[in-house]
Amino acid sequence: MTGTPKIRIRGLRKAFGSKQVLDGIDLDVEAGTSLVVIGGSGSGKSVLLRCILGLILPDDGTIEIDGVNVLTAPRRQRETLIESIGMLFQNAALFDSLPVWENVAFGLLAKNRARHGAARLSRAQARDRAGEILAQVGLDPSVGALSPSELSGGMQKRVGLARAIAARPDILFFDEPTTGLDPIMGAVIDGLIVDCVKTLGSTAIAITHDMASAQRIGDRAAMLYRGRLIWQGQAGDLMSSGNPMVDQFTHGRREGPIGMELRR
C-alpha cells in the first residue's frame, strides 16, 4: 500500500467566459471507495467529471489517476488511464442504430479494432460476452437482440450500466443514475450499481440530486456550491451534516443560506 489515492485532484479550475464553474477543487478518492458528489444545477458537478474524463481541459490544476497527472502525461499513457474509466450517462446514451448487445460490447469491439497482432475478439464472442454482462444487471441475454427504443427507461439504465462495466474498469462514473426512474426502479438500479462496484473492486464517483440514492451508493459524499467543495464527509451523514448549506440542500428547504439565483 502506497497510500496514493486512486484519484487525486488539486487546485482544479475551469471557467466558461466570465462564469467560474470550478474554483480550486481539491479532492481525493481512495481506491475501492464510492464518492457521491451533490450540488445544485450549475454547481460544476458534470464539468468535474468531464475534466477527469478528458472531455474538457481545465484552466489550472492537476488530475492524478494512480499518481499520474493525466493532464501532462504522454498521450498513450493518458489514453490508457482514461480507458480504465467506465461511464453510465444520465440518459443511458445508447446508440439507437445498434442492437442492445452491440451497445454493451461497443467498447470491447472498439478496443478489438485497435489491436495489432493481439488476440482478437470475434463478434460472436463479443455477443456472448454481452449476454453474460446483461445477466449481471438482471436482464435476460435475449434482450441483446432488441433495439434500445424497445426498452423501458429502467431497462435502458441497466443496459447503460452493462456497457459501463463491460471492460471491467478500475474506475466507474455515474451521472444522475436514477433520473427519470420511479423510486422502486431507482432503488433497483442503485443496488445493481453497488453490486457491480463491489464485484469489480472499482473506485466510483457518482453525481446526483437524489438523496436516497446518494446514501445507498456512496461511502463518502461531497457538496459543490459555486464551484467550490463546501463539505466532505461520510455519505451516511448527508442528512445530518451540521453544515447549513448541505442541510438546506439535502432536506429541500426553500429558506436558508442558498438563495435562488438567476441563471445566466
PDB file of C-alpha atoms in Angstrom:
ATOM      1  CA  MET A   1       0.000   0.000   0.000  1.00  0.00           C
ATOM      2  CA  THR A   2       1.482   3.326  -1.086  1.00  0.00           C
ATOM      3  CA  GLY A   3      -1.281   5.487   0.314  1.00  0.00           C
ATOM      4  CA  THR A   4      -1.718   7.162  -3.071  1.00  0.00           C
ATOM      5  CA  PRO A   5      -5.400   7.913  -3.761  1.00  0.00           C
ATOM      6  CA  LYS A   6      -6.874   6.355  -6.873  1.00  0.00           C
ATOM      7  CA  ILE A   7      -7.936   9.849  -7.967  1.00  0.00           C
ATOM      8  CA  ARG A   8      -6.230  12.964  -6.618  1.00  0.00           C
ATOM      9  CA  ILE A   9      -7.332  16.453  -7.701  1.00  0.00           C
ATOM     10  CA  ARG A  10      -5.632  19.670  -6.664  1.00  0.00           C
ATOM     11  CA  GLY A  11      -6.433  23.289  -7.478  1.00  0.00           C
ATOM     12  CA  LEU A  12      -8.787  22.428 -10.338  1.00  0.00           C
ATOM     13  CA  ARG A  13     -10.238  25.475 -12.057  1.00  0.00           C
ATOM     14  CA  LYS A  14     -12.427  25.887 -15.103  1.00  0.00           C
ATOM     15  CA  ALA A  15     -14.248  28.951 -16.409  1.00  0.00           C
ATOM     16  CA  PHE A  16     -16.502  29.476 -19.389  1.00  0.00           C
ATOM     17  CA  GLY A  17     -16.195  33.135 -20.247  1.00  0.00           C
ATOM     18  CA  SER A  18     -16.837  35.113 -17.069  1.00  0.00           C
ATOM     19  CA  LYS A  19     -18.513  32.136 -15.357  1.00  0.00           C
ATOM     20  CA  GLN A  20     -16.131  30.385 -12.932  1.00  0.00           C
ATOM     21  CA  VAL A  21     -17.558  26.848 -12.861  1.00  0.00           C
ATOM     22  CA  LEU A  22     -14.791  25.123 -10.875  1.00  0.00           C
ATOM     23  CA  ASP A  23     -12.897  27.317  -8.447  1.00  0.00           C
ATOM     24  CA  GLY A  24      -9.988  25.476  -6.848  1.00  0.00           C
ATOM     25  CA  ILE A  25     -11.210  21.907  -6.293  1.00  0.00           C
ATOM     26  CA  ASP A  26      -9.119  19.667  -4.001  1.00  0.00           C
ATOM     27  CA  LEU A  27     -10.407  16.103  -3.834  1.00  0.00           C
ATOM     28  CA  ASP A  28      -9.108  12.617  -3.019  1.00  0.00           C
ATOM     29  CA  VAL A  29     -10.950   9.407  -3.867  1.00  0.00           C
ATOM     30  CA  GLU A  30      -9.445   6.323  -2.266  1.00  0.00           C
ATOM     31  CA  ALA A  31      -9.189   3.085  -4.232  1.00  0.00           C
ATOM     32  CA  GLY A  32     -12.219   0.826  -3.886  1.00  0.00           C
ATOM     33  CA  THR A  33     -14.487   3.515  -2.435  1.00  0.00           C
ATOM     34  CA  SER A  34     -17.566   5.251  -3.834  1.00  0.00           C
ATOM     35  CA  LEU A  35     -17.847   9.030  -3.680  1.00  0.00           C
ATOM     36  CA  VAL A  36     -21.126  10.846  -4.297  1.00  0.00           C
ATOM     37  CA  VAL A  37     -20.994  14.492  -5.361  1.00  0.00           C
ATOM     38  CA  ILE A  38     -24.115  16.576  -4.786  1.00  0.00           C
ATOM     39  CA  GLY A  39     -24.958  20.175  -5.589  1.00  0.00           C
ATOM     40  CA  GLY A  40     -27.468  22.315  -7.416  1.00  0.00           C
ATOM     41  CA  SER A  41     -27.750  22.712 -11.161  1.00  0.00           C
ATOM     42  CA  GLY A  42     -24.774  24.657 -12.483  1.00  0.00           C
ATOM     43  CA  SER A  43     -22.610  23.940  -9.437  1.00  0.00           C
ATOM     44  CA  GLY A  44     -19.938  22.219 -11.553  1.00  0.00           C
ATOM     45  CA  LYS A  45     -20.635  18.521 -10.947  1.00  0.00           C
ATOM     46  CA  SER A  46     -20.791  17.448 -14.581  1.00  0.00           C
ATOM     47  CA  VAL A  47     -17.855  19.684 -15.532  1.00  0.00           C
ATOM     48  CA  LEU A  48     -15.781  17.994 -12.827  1.00  0.00           C
ATOM     49  CA  LEU A  49     -16.473  14.549 -14.297  1.00  0.00           C
ATOM     50  CA  ARG A  50     -15.788  15.746 -17.828  1.00  0.00           C
ATOM     51  CA  CYS A  51     -12.444  17.194 -16.778  1.00  0.00           C
ATOM     52  CA  ILE A  52     -11.399  13.862 -15.279  1.00  0.00           C
ATOM     53  CA  LEU A  53     -12.566  12.070 -18.428  1.00  0.00           C
ATOM     54  CA  GLY A  54     -10.513  14.394 -20.590  1.00  0.00           C
ATOM     55  CA  LEU A  55     -13.571  15.760 -22.389  1.00  0.00           C
ATOM     56  CA  ILE A  56     -12.905  19.269 -21.042  1.00  0.00           C
ATOM     57  CA  LEU A  57      -9.479  20.810 -20.497  1.00  0.00           C
ATOM     58  CA  PRO A  58      -9.301  22.649 -17.168  1.00  0.00           C
ATOM     59  CA  ASP A  59      -7.699  26.084 -16.918  1.00  0.00           C
ATOM     60  CA  ASP A  60      -5.494  25.142 -13.967  1.00  0.00           C
ATOM     61  CA  GLY A  61      -4.785  22.351 -11.514  1.00  0.00           C
ATOM     62  CA  THR A  62      -3.839  18.687 -11.575  1.00  0.00           C
ATOM     63  CA  ILE A  63      -5.819  15.463 -12.007  1.00  0.00           C
ATOM     64  CA  GLU A  64      -3.942  12.337 -10.986  1.00  0.00           C
ATOM     65  CA  ILE A  65      -5.020   8.734 -11.546  1.00  0.00           C
ATOM     66  CA  ASP A  66      -2.796   6.216  -9.755  1.00  0.00           C
ATOM     67  CA  GLY A  67      -0.322   9.026  -9.119  1.00  0.00           C
ATOM     68  CA  VAL A  68      -0.036  10.071 -12.782  1.00  0.00           C
ATOM     69  CA  ASN A  69      -1.143  13.558 -13.817  1.00  0.00           C
ATOM     70  CA  VAL A  70      -3.404  12.856 -16.803  1.00  0.00           C
ATOM     71  CA  LEU A  71      -3.133  16.474 -17.943  1.00  0.00           C
ATOM     72  CA  THR A  72       0.616  16.262 -18.587  1.00  0.00           C
ATOM     73  CA  ALA A  73       1.173  12.540 -19.195  1.00  0.00           C
ATOM     74  CA  PRO A  74       2.292  11.332 -22.646  1.00  0.00           C
ATOM     75  CA  ARG A  75      -0.650  10.764 -24.977  1.00  0.00           C
ATOM     76  CA  ARG A  76      -0.580   6.954 -24.926  1.00  0.00           C
ATOM     77  CA  GLN A  77      -0.311   6.803 -21.130  1.00  0.00           C
ATOM     78  CA  ARG A  78      -3.129   9.338 -20.789  1.00  0.00           C
ATOM     79  CA  GLU A  79      -5.350   7.324 -23.144  1.00  0.00           C
ATOM     80  CA  THR A  80      -4.653   4.126 -21.189  1.00  0.00           C
ATOM     81  CA  LEU A  81      -5.645   5.810 -17.929  1.00  0.00           C
ATOM     82  CA  ILE A  82      -8.839   7.248 -19.416  1.00  0.00           C
ATOM     83  CA  GLU A  83      -9.705   3.847 -20.920  1.00  0.00           C
ATOM     84  CA  SER A  84      -9.754   2.478 -17.364  1.00  0.00           C
ATOM     85  CA  ILE A  85     -12.933   4.513 -16.694  1.00  0.00           C
ATOM     86  CA  GLY A  86     -16.446   3.193 -17.324  1.00  0.00           C
ATOM     87  CA  MET A  87     -19.323   5.696 -17.564  1.00  0.00           C
ATOM     88  CA  LEU A  88     -23.076   5.439 -17.023  1.00  0.00           C
ATOM     89  CA  PHE A  89     -24.559   8.546 -18.621  1.00  0.00           C
ATOM     90  CA  GLN A  90     -27.626  10.331 -17.283  1.00  0.00           C
ATOM     91  CA  ASN A  91     -29.956   9.179 -20.067  1.00  0.00           C
ATOM     92  CA  ALA A  92     -28.071   5.924 -20.760  1.00  0.00           C
ATOM     93  CA  ALA A  93     -26.899   7.450 -24.105  1.00  0.00           C
ATOM     94  CA  LEU A  94     -27.436   4.244 -26.054  1.00  0.00           C
ATOM     95  CA  PHE A  95     -26.910   4.091 -29.805  1.00  0.00           C
ATOM     96  CA  ASP A  96     -30.352   3.639 -31.359  1.00  0.00           C
ATOM     97  CA  SER A  97     -28.825   2.319 -34.576  1.00  0.00           C
ATOM     98  CA  LEU A  98     -27.210  -0.641 -32.781  1.00  0.00           C
ATOM     99  CA  PRO A  99     -28.872  -3.614 -31.077  1.00  0.00           C
ATOM    100  CA  VAL A 100     -28.579  -3.820 -27.312  1.00  0.00           C
ATOM    101  CA  TRP A 101     -25.796  -6.416 -27.342  1.00  0.00           C
ATOM    102  CA  GLU A 102     -23.643  -4.245 -29.579  1.00  0.00           C
ATOM    103  CA  ASN A 103     -24.250  -1.253 -27.310  1.00  0.00           C
ATOM    104  CA  VAL A 104     -22.992  -3.317 -24.373  1.00  0.00           C
ATOM    105  CA  ALA A 105     -19.976  -4.611 -26.311  1.00  0.00           C
ATOM    106  CA  PHE A 106     -19.223  -1.273 -28.006  1.00  0.00           C
ATOM    107  CA  GLY A 107     -16.066  -0.576 -26.014  1.00  0.00           C
ATOM    108  CA  LEU A 108     -14.839  -4.144 -26.329  1.00  0.00           C
ATOM    109  CA  LEU A 109     -15.269  -4.046 -30.104  1.00  0.00           C
ATOM    110  CA  ALA A 110     -13.575  -0.641 -30.314  1.00  0.00           C
ATOM    111  CA  LYS A 111     -10.543  -1.970 -28.441  1.00  0.00           C
ATOM    112  CA  ASN A 112     -10.644  -5.025 -30.683  1.00  0.00           C
ATOM    113  CA  ARG A 113     -10.302  -2.837 -33.767  1.00  0.00           C
ATOM    114  CA  ALA A 114      -7.319  -1.090 -32.202  1.00  0.00           C
ATOM    115  CA  ARG A 115      -5.420  -4.313 -31.558  1.00  0.00           C
ATOM    116  CA  HIS A 116      -2.432  -5.112 -33.724  1.00  0.00           C
ATOM    117  CA  GLY A 117      -1.338  -8.734 -33.655  1.00  0.00           C
ATOM    118  CA  ALA A 118      -3.008  -9.455 -30.292  1.00  0.00           C
ATOM    119  CA  ALA A 119      -5.789 -11.996 -29.881  1.00  0.00           C
ATOM    120  CA  ARG A 120      -8.948 -10.559 -31.377  1.00  0.00           C
ATOM    121  CA  LEU A 121     -12.474 -10.967 -30.075  1.00  0.00           C
ATOM    122  CA  SER A 122     -14.903 -12.176 -32.736  1.00  0.00           C
ATOM    123  CA  ARG A 123     -18.351 -10.604 -32.985  1.00  0.00           C
ATOM    124  CA  ALA A 124     -19.878 -13.906 -31.860  1.00  0.00           C
ATOM    125  CA  GLN A 125     -17.642 -13.906 -28.789  1.00  0.00           C
ATOM    126  CA  ALA A 126     -18.486 -10.249 -28.128  1.00  0.00           C
ATOM    127  CA  ARG A 127     -22.188 -11.048 -28.355  1.00  0.00           C
ATOM    128  CA  ASP A 128     -21.809 -13.925 -25.894  1.00  0.00           C
ATOM    129  CA  ARG A 129     -19.865 -11.667 -23.555  1.00  0.00           C
ATOM    130  CA  ALA A 130     -22.602  -9.026 -23.799  1.00  0.00           C
ATOM    131  CA  GLY A 131     -25.177 -11.648 -22.850  1.00  0.00           C
ATOM    132  CA  GLU A 132     -23.174 -12.537 -19.736  1.00  0.00           C
ATOM    133  CA  ILE A 133     -22.945  -8.881 -18.718  1.00  0.00           C
ATOM    134  CA  LEU A 134     -26.665  -8.304 -19.315  1.00  0.00           C
ATOM    135  CA  ALA A 135     -27.346 -11.180 -16.934  1.00  0.00           C
ATOM    136  CA  GLN A 136     -25.187  -9.432 -14.313  1.00  0.00           C
ATOM    137  CA  VAL A 137     -27.541  -6.439 -14.385  1.00  0.00           C
ATOM    138  CA  GLY A 138     -30.676  -8.577 -14.231  1.00  0.00           C
ATOM    139  CA  LEU A 139     -31.574  -8.750 -17.926  1.00  0.00           C
ATOM    140  CA  ASP A 140     -32.121 -11.909 -19.945  1.00  0.00           C
ATOM    141  CA  PRO A 141     -29.446 -12.297 -22.642  1.00  0.00           C
ATOM    142  CA  SER A 142     -32.266 -12.393 -25.224  1.00  0.00           C
ATOM    143  CA  VAL A 143     -32.680  -8.638 -24.620  1.00  0.00           C
ATOM    144  CA  GLY A 144     -29.450  -8.254 -26.567  1.00  0.00           C
ATOM    145  CA  ALA A 145     -31.310  -8.702 -29.854  1.00  0.00           C
ATOM    146  CA  LEU A 146     -33.676  -5.786 -29.176  1.00  0.00           C
ATOM    147  CA  SER A 147     -33.312  -2.159 -30.174  1.00  0.00           C
ATOM    148  CA  PRO A 148     -32.818   0.394 -27.354  1.00  0.00           C
ATOM    149  CA  SER A 149     -36.102   2.021 -28.412  1.00  0.00           C
ATOM    150  CA  GLU A 150     -37.928  -1.163 -27.397  1.00  0.00           C
ATOM    151  CA  LEU A 151     -36.758  -0.894 -23.796  1.00  0.00           C
ATOM    152  CA  SER A 152     -38.289   0.857 -20.808  1.00  0.00           C
ATOM    153  CA  GLY A 153     -36.346   3.602 -19.053  1.00  0.00           C
ATOM    154  CA  GLY A 154     -35.263   1.213 -16.303  1.00  0.00           C
ATOM    155  CA  MET A 155     -34.080  -1.375 -18.811  1.00  0.00           C
ATOM    156  CA  GLN A 156     -32.133   1.282 -20.715  1.00  0.00           C
ATOM    157  CA  LYS A 157     -30.375   2.254 -17.475  1.00  0.00           C
ATOM    158  CA  ARG A 158     -29.455  -1.387 -16.924  1.00  0.00           C
ATOM    159  CA  VAL A 159     -28.061  -1.653 -20.441  1.00  0.00           C
ATOM    160  CA  GLY A 160     -26.087   1.553 -19.857  1.00  0.00           C
ATOM    161  CA  LEU A 161     -24.686   0.042 -16.661  1.00  0.00           C
ATOM    162  CA  ALA A 162     -23.826  -3.173 -18.507  1.00  0.00           C
ATOM    163  CA  ARG A 163     -21.890  -1.165 -21.096  1.00  0.00           C
ATOM    164  CA  ALA A 164     -20.085   0.746 -18.342  1.00  0.00           C
ATOM    165  CA  ILE A 165     -18.825  -2.442 -16.655  1.00  0.00           C
ATOM    166  CA  ALA A 166     -18.185  -4.497 -19.812  1.00  0.00           C
ATOM    167  CA  ALA A 167     -14.433  -3.875 -19.879  1.00  0.00           C
ATOM    168  CA  ARG A 168     -14.115  -4.388 -16.088  1.00  0.00           C
ATOM    169  CA  PRO A 169     -12.922  -0.796 -15.480  1.00  0.00           C
ATOM    170  CA  ASP A 170     -10.882   0.292 -12.486  1.00  0.00           C
ATOM    171  CA  ILE A 171     -12.995   3.445 -12.181  1.00  0.00           C
ATOM    172  CA  LEU A 172     -16.729   3.944 -12.698  1.00  0.00           C
ATOM    173  CA  PHE A 173     -18.583   7.239 -13.127  1.00  0.00           C
ATOM    174  CA  PHE A 174     -22.346   7.592 -12.719  1.00  0.00           C
ATOM    175  CA  ASP A 175     -24.123  10.726 -13.957  1.00  0.00           C
ATOM    176  CA  GLU A 176     -27.530  11.069 -12.240  1.00  0.00           C
ATOM    177  CA  PRO A 177     -28.123   7.279 -12.330  1.00  0.00           C
ATOM    178  CA  THR A 178     -31.722   7.423 -11.049  1.00  0.00           C
ATOM    179  CA  THR A 179     -33.011  10.371 -13.102  1.00  0.00           C
ATOM    180  CA  GLY A 180     -36.361   9.582 -14.726  1.00  0.00           C
ATOM    181  CA  LEU A 181     -36.937   6.423 -12.695  1.00  0.00           C
ATOM    182  CA  ASP A 182     -39.652   5.733 -10.146  1.00  0.00           C
ATOM    183  CA  PRO A 183     -38.464   5.210  -6.538  1.00  0.00           C
ATOM    184  CA  ILE A 184     -38.584   1.422  -6.740  1.00  0.00           C
ATOM    185  CA  MET A 185     -36.645   1.204 -10.011  1.00  0.00           C
ATOM    186  CA  GLY A 186     -34.226   3.814  -8.671  1.00  0.00           C
ATOM    187  CA  ALA A 187     -33.520   1.572  -5.685  1.00  0.00           C
ATOM    188  CA  VAL A 188     -33.055  -1.410  -8.034  1.00  0.00           C
ATOM    189  CA  ILE A 189     -30.515   0.489 -10.151  1.00  0.00           C
ATOM    190  CA  ASP A 190     -28.685   1.662  -7.022  1.00  0.00           C
ATOM    191  CA  GLY A 191     -28.488  -1.921  -5.790  1.00  0.00           C
ATOM    192  CA  LEU A 192     -27.057  -3.057  -9.117  1.00  0.00           C
ATOM    193  CA  ILE A 193     -24.508  -0.238  -9.022  1.00  0.00           C
ATOM    194  CA  VAL A 194     -23.360  -1.223  -5.531  1.00  0.00           C
ATOM    195  CA  ASP A 195     -23.126  -4.894  -6.528  1.00  0.00           C
ATOM    196  CA  CYS A 196     -21.165  -4.117  -9.710  1.00  0.00           C
ATOM    197  CA  VAL A 197     -18.740  -1.785  -7.945  1.00  0.00           C
ATOM    198  CA  LYS A 198     -18.074  -4.365  -5.232  1.00  0.00           C
ATOM    199  CA  THR A 199     -17.721  -7.244  -7.690  1.00  0.00           C
ATOM    200  CA  LEU A 200     -15.206  -5.329  -9.805  1.00  0.00           C
ATOM    201  CA  GLY A 201     -13.442  -3.715  -6.855  1.00  0.00           C
ATOM    202  CA  SER A 202     -13.740  -0.418  -8.722  1.00  0.00           C
ATOM    203  CA  THR A 203     -13.428   3.130  -7.474  1.00  0.00           C
ATOM    204  CA  ALA A 204     -16.604   5.095  -8.195  1.00  0.00           C
ATOM    205  CA  ILE A 205     -17.782   8.695  -8.442  1.00  0.00           C
ATOM    206  CA  ALA A 206     -21.481   9.481  -8.823  1.00  0.00           C
ATOM    207  CA  ILE A 207     -23.221  12.825  -9.197  1.00  0.00           C
ATOM    208  CA  THR A 208     -26.850  13.003  -8.159  1.00  0.00           C
ATOM    209  CA  HIS A 209     -29.711  15.136  -6.854  1.00  0.00           C
ATOM    210  CA  ASP A 210     -31.338  12.047  -5.316  1.00  0.00           C
ATOM    211  CA  MET A 211     -30.501  11.967  -1.608  1.00  0.00           C
ATOM    212  CA  ALA A 212     -31.830   8.428  -1.094  1.00  0.00           C
ATOM    213  CA  SER A 213     -29.645   7.266  -3.981  1.00  0.00           C
ATOM    214  CA  ALA A 214     -26.626   9.148  -2.626  1.00  0.00           C
ATOM    215  CA  GLN A 215     -26.858   7.338   0.698  1.00  0.00           C
ATOM    216  CA  ARG A 216     -27.395   3.953  -0.921  1.00  0.00           C
ATOM    217  CA  ILE A 217     -24.436   4.040  -3.298  1.00  0.00           C
ATOM    218  CA  GLY A 218     -21.920   6.314  -1.571  1.00  0.00           C
ATOM    219  CA  ASP A 219     -19.266   5.577   1.035  1.00  0.00           C
ATOM    220  CA  ARG A 220     -18.320   9.243   1.141  1.00  0.00           C
ATOM    221  CA  ALA A 221     -20.023  12.390  -0.103  1.00  0.00           C
ATOM    222  CA  ALA A 222     -19.062  15.918  -1.086  1.00  0.00           C
ATOM    223  CA  MET A 223     -21.089  19.005  -1.953  1.00  0.00           C
ATOM    224  CA  LEU A 224     -20.244  21.581  -4.616  1.00  0.00           C
ATOM    225  CA  TYR A 225     -21.542  25.139  -4.357  1.00  0.00           C
ATOM    226  CA  ARG A 226     -20.490  27.905  -6.733  1.00  0.00           C
ATOM    227  CA  GLY A 227     -17.604  25.788  -7.975  1.00  0.00           C
ATOM    228  CA  ARG A 228     -16.158  25.032  -4.544  1.00  0.00           C
ATOM    229  CA  LEU A 229     -16.303  21.974  -2.332  1.00  0.00           C
ATOM    230  CA  ILE A 230     -18.036  23.238   0.789  1.00  0.00           C
ATOM    231  CA  TRP A 231     -18.356  19.911   2.633  1.00  0.00           C
ATOM    232  CA  GLN A 232     -16.959  16.378   2.595  1.00  0.00           C
ATOM    233  CA  GLY A 233     -17.861  13.502   4.876  1.00  0.00           C
ATOM    234  CA  GLN A 234     -19.484  10.113   5.197  1.00  0.00           C
ATOM    235  CA  ALA A 235     -22.466   9.570   2.894  1.00  0.00           C
ATOM    236  CA  GLY A 236     -24.440   8.371   5.903  1.00  0.00           C
ATOM    237  CA  ASP A 237     -24.064  11.840   7.443  1.00  0.00           C
ATOM    238  CA  LEU A 238     -25.602  13.704   4.484  1.00  0.00           C
ATOM    239  CA  MET A 239     -28.935  14.299   6.180  1.00  0.00           C
ATOM    240  CA  SER A 240     -27.352  15.480   9.429  1.00  0.00           C
ATOM    241  CA  SER A 241     -24.106  17.128   8.308  1.00  0.00           C
ATOM    242  CA  GLY A 242     -24.349  20.184  10.534  1.00  0.00           C
ATOM    243  CA  ASN A 243     -23.437  22.357   7.544  1.00  0.00           C
ATOM    244  CA  PRO A 244     -26.332  24.778   6.923  1.00  0.00           C
ATOM    245  CA  MET A 245     -25.910  24.723   3.139  1.00  0.00           C
ATOM    246  CA  VAL A 246     -25.766  20.927   2.969  1.00  0.00           C
ATOM    247  CA  ASP A 247     -28.729  20.615   5.337  1.00  0.00           C
ATOM    248  CA  GLN A 248     -30.811  23.042   3.259  1.00  0.00           C
ATOM    249  CA  PHE A 249     -29.988  21.164   0.056  1.00  0.00           C
ATOM    250  CA  THR A 250     -30.492  17.634   1.353  1.00  0.00           C
ATOM    251  CA  HIS A 251     -33.791  18.480   3.060  1.00  0.00           C
ATOM    252  CA  GLY A 252     -35.089  20.585   0.166  1.00  0.00           C
ATOM    253  CA  ARG A 253     -35.741  23.706   2.197  1.00  0.00           C
ATOM    254  CA  ARG A 254     -36.571  26.973   0.449  1.00  0.00           C
ATOM    255  CA  GLU A 255     -35.248  29.087   3.310  1.00  0.00           C
ATOM    256  CA  GLY A 256     -31.546  29.029   4.090  1.00  0.00           C
ATOM    257  CA  PRO A 257     -28.135  30.323   3.049  1.00  0.00           C
ATOM    258  CA  ILE A 258     -28.543  29.080  -0.538  1.00  0.00           C
ATOM    259  CA  GLY A 259     -30.669  31.650  -2.330  1.00  0.00           C
ATOM    260  CA  MET A 260     -32.353  31.370  -5.717  1.00  0.00           C
ATOM    261  CA  GLU A 261     -30.085  32.772  -8.387  1.00  0.00           C
ATOM    262  CA  LEU A 262     -30.860  33.916 -11.905  1.00  0.00           C
ATOM    263  CA  ARG A 263     -29.229  31.574 -14.425  1.00  0.00           C
ATOM    264  CA  ARG A 264     -27.086  33.396 -16.977  1.00  0.00           C
TER     265      ARG A 264
END
